PDB file of C-alpha atoms in Angstrom:
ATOM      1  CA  UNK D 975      14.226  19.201  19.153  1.00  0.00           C
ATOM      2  CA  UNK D 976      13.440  15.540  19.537  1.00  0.00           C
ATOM      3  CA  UNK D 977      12.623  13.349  17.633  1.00  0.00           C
ATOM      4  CA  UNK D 978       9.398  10.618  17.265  1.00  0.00           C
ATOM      5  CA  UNK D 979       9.334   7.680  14.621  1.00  0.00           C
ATOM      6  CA  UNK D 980       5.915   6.609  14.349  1.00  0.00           C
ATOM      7  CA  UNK D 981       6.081   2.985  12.987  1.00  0.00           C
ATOM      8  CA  UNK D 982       2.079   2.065  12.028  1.00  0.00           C
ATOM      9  CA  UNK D 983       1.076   0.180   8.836  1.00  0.00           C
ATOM     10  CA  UNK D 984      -2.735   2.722   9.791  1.00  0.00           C
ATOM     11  CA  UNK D 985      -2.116   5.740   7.368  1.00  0.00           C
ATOM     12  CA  UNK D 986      -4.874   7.551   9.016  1.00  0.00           C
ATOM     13  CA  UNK D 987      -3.962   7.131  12.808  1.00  0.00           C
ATOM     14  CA  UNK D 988       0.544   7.502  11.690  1.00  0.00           C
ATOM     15  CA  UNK D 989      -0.562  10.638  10.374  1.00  0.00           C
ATOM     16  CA  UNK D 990      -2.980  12.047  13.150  1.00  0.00           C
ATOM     17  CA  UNK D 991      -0.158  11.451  15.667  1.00  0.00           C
ATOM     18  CA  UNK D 992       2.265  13.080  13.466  1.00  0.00           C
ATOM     19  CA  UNK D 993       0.313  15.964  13.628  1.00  0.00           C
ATOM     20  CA  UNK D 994      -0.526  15.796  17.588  1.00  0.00           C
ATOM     21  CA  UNK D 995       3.570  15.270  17.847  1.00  0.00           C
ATOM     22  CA  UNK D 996       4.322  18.382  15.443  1.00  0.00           C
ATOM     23  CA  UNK D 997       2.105  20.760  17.084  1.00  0.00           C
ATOM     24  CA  UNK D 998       3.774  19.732  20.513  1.00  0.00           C
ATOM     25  CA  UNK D 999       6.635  20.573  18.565  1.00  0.00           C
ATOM     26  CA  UNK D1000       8.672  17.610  18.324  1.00  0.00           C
ATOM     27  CA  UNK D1001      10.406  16.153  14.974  1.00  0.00           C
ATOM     28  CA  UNK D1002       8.419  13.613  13.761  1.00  0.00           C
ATOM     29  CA  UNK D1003       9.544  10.696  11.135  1.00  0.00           C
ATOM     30  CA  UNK D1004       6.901   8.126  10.094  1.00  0.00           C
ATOM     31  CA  UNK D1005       7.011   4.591   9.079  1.00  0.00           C
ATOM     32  CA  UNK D1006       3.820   1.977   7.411  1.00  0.00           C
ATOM     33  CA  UNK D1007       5.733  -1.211   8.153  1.00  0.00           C
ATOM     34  CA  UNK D1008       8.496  -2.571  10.428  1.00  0.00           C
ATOM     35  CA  UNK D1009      10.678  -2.898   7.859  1.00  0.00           C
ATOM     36  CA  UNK D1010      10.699   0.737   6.474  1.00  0.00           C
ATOM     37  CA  UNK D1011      10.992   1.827  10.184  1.00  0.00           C
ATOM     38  CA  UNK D1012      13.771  -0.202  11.184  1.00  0.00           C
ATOM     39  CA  UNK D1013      15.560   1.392   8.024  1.00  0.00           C
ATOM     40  CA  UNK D1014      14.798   4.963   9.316  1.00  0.00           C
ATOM     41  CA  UNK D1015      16.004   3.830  12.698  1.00  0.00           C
ATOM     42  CA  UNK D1016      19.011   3.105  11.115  1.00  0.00           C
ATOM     43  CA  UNK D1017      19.625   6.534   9.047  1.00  0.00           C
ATOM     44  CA  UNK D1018      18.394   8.750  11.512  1.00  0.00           C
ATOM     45  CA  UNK D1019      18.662   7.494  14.964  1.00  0.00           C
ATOM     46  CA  UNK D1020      15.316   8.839  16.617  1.00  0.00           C
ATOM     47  CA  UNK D1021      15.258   9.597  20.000  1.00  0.00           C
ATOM     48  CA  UNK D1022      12.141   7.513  20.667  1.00  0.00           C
ATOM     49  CA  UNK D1023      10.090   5.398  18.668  1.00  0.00           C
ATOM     50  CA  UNK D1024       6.520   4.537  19.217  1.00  0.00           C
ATOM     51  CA  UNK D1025       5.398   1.435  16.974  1.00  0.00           C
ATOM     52  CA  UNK D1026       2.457  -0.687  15.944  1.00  0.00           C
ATOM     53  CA  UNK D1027       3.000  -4.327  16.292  1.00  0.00           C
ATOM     54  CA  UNK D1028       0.638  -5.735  13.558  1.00  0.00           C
ATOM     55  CA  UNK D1029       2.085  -4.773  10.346  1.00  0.00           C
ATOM     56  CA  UNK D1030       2.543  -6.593   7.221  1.00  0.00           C
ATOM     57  CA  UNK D1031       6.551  -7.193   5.924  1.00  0.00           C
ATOM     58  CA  UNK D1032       8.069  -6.794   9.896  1.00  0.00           C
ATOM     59  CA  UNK D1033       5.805  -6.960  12.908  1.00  0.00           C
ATOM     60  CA  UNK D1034       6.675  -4.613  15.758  1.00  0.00           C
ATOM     61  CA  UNK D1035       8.143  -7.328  17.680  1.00  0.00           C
ATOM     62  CA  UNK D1036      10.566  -8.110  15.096  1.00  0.00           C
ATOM     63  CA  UNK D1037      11.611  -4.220  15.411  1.00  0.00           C
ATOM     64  CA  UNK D1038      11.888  -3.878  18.765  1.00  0.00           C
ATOM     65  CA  UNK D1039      14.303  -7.701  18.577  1.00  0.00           C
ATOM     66  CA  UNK D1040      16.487  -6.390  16.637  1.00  0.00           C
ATOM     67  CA  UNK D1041      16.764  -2.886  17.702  1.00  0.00           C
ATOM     68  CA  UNK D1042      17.662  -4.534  21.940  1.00  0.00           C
ATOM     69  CA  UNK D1043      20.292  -6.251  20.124  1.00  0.00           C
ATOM     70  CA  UNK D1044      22.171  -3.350  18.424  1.00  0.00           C
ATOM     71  CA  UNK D1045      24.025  -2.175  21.128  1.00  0.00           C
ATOM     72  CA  UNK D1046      23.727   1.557  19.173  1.00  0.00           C
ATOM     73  CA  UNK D1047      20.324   1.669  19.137  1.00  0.00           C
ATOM     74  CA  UNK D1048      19.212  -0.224  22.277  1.00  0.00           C
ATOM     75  CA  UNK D1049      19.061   2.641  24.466  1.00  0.00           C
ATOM     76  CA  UNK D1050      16.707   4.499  22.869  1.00  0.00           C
ATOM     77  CA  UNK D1051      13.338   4.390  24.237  1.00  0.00           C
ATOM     78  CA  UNK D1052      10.745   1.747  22.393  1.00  0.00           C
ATOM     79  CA  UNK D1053       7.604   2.025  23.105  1.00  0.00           C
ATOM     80  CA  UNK D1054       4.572  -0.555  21.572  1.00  0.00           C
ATOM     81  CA  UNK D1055       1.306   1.076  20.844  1.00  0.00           C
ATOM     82  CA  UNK D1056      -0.979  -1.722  19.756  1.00  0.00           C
ATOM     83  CA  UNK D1057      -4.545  -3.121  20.228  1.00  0.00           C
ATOM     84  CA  UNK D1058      -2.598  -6.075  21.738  1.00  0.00           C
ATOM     85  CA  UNK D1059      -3.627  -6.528  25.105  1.00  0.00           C
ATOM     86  CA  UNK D1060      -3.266 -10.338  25.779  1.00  0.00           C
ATOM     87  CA  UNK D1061      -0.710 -10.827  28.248  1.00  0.00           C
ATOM     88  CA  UNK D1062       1.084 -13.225  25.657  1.00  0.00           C
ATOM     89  CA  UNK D1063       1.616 -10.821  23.810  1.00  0.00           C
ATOM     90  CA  UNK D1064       2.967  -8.489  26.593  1.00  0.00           C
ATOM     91  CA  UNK D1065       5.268 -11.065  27.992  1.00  0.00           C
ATOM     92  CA  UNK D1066       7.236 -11.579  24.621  1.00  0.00           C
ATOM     93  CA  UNK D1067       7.361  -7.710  24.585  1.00  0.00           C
ATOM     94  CA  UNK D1068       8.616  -7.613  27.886  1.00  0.00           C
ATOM     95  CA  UNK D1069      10.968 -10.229  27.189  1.00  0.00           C
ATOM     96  CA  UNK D1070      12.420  -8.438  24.159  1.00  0.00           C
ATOM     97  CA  UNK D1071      13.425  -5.455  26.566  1.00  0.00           C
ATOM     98  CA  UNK D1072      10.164  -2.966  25.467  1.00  0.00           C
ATOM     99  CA  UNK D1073      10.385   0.135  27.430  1.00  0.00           C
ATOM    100  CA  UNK D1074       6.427   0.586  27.944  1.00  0.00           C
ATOM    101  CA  UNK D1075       3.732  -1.173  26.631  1.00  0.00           C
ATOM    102  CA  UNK D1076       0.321   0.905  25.500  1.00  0.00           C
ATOM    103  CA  UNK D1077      -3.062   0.099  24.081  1.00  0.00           C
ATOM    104  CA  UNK D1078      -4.078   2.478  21.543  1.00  0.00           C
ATOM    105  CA  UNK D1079      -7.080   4.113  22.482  1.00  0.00           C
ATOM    106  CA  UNK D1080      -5.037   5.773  25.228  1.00  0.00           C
ATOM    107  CA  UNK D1081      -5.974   9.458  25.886  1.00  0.00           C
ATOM    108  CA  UNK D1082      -4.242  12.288  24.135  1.00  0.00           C
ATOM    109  CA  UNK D1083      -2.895  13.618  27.225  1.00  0.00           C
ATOM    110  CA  UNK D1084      -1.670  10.598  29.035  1.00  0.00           C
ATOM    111  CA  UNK D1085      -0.083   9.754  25.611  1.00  0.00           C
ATOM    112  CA  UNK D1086       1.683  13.465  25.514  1.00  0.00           C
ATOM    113  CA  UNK D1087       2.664  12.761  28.894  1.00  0.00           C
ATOM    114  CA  UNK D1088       4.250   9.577  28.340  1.00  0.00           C
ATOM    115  CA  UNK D1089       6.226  10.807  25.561  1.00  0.00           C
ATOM    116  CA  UNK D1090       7.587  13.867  27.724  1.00  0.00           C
ATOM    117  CA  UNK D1091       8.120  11.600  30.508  1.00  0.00           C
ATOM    118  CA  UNK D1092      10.995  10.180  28.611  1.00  0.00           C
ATOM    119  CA  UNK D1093      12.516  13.486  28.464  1.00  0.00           C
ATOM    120  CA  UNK D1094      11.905  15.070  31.572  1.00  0.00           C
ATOM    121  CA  UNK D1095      10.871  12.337  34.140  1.00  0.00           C
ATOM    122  CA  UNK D1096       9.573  14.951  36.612  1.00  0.00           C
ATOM    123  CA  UNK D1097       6.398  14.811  34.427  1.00  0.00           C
ATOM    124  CA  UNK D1098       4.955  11.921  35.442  1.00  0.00           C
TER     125      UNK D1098
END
């Protein structure tokens, strides 16, 4: 089974997509800031992680910085799902080696289907 850590400082929407992600039956492993996330990254290693960049203690940014520059961790698929959209914003993302950059608001299915595509890139 794989494994999802949601990293989102919005109880309401972590939890919805921990529920979306548990029904498509993945493990799922939920953080509400970057700091707590990084931490789980850490102990359990996910095998992709999906993160919010506004959060208070460690912005998403910060995360995905210092998770590129772990050589044990920088292989594993980062993905930023924010209401970020300037291209800013993107750049420094892009910069820090993000593997795919979405706007939340996304639909359910295109999100599933990113998330599998990661897996099993015949999806797409």
């Amino acid at each position: 089974m794989r494994t999802i850590l949601i990293i989102d400082d919005n109880q309401d929407y972590r939890l919805n997509l921990l529920e979306i992600f548990q029904i498509e039956s993945y493990s799922t492993l939920e953080a509400r800031n970057g700091l707590i996330g990084l931490r789980m990254i850490y102990q359990h290693v996910p095998d992709i992680i999906l993160c919010d960049i506004d959060m208070p203690v460690m912005t998403g940014l910060e995360v995905l910085e210092t998770v590129k520059a772990d050589i044990k961790l920088s292989s594993i698929p980062f993905i930023l799902n924010t209401a970020h959209s300037d291209d800013t914003t993107r750049k420094t993302a892009v910069e820090l080696g993000v593997d795919l950059f979405l706007i939340k608001g996304i639909p359910l299915e295109q999100l599933l289907n990113t998330i599998s595509s990661f897996f099993d890139p015949s999806i797409l």
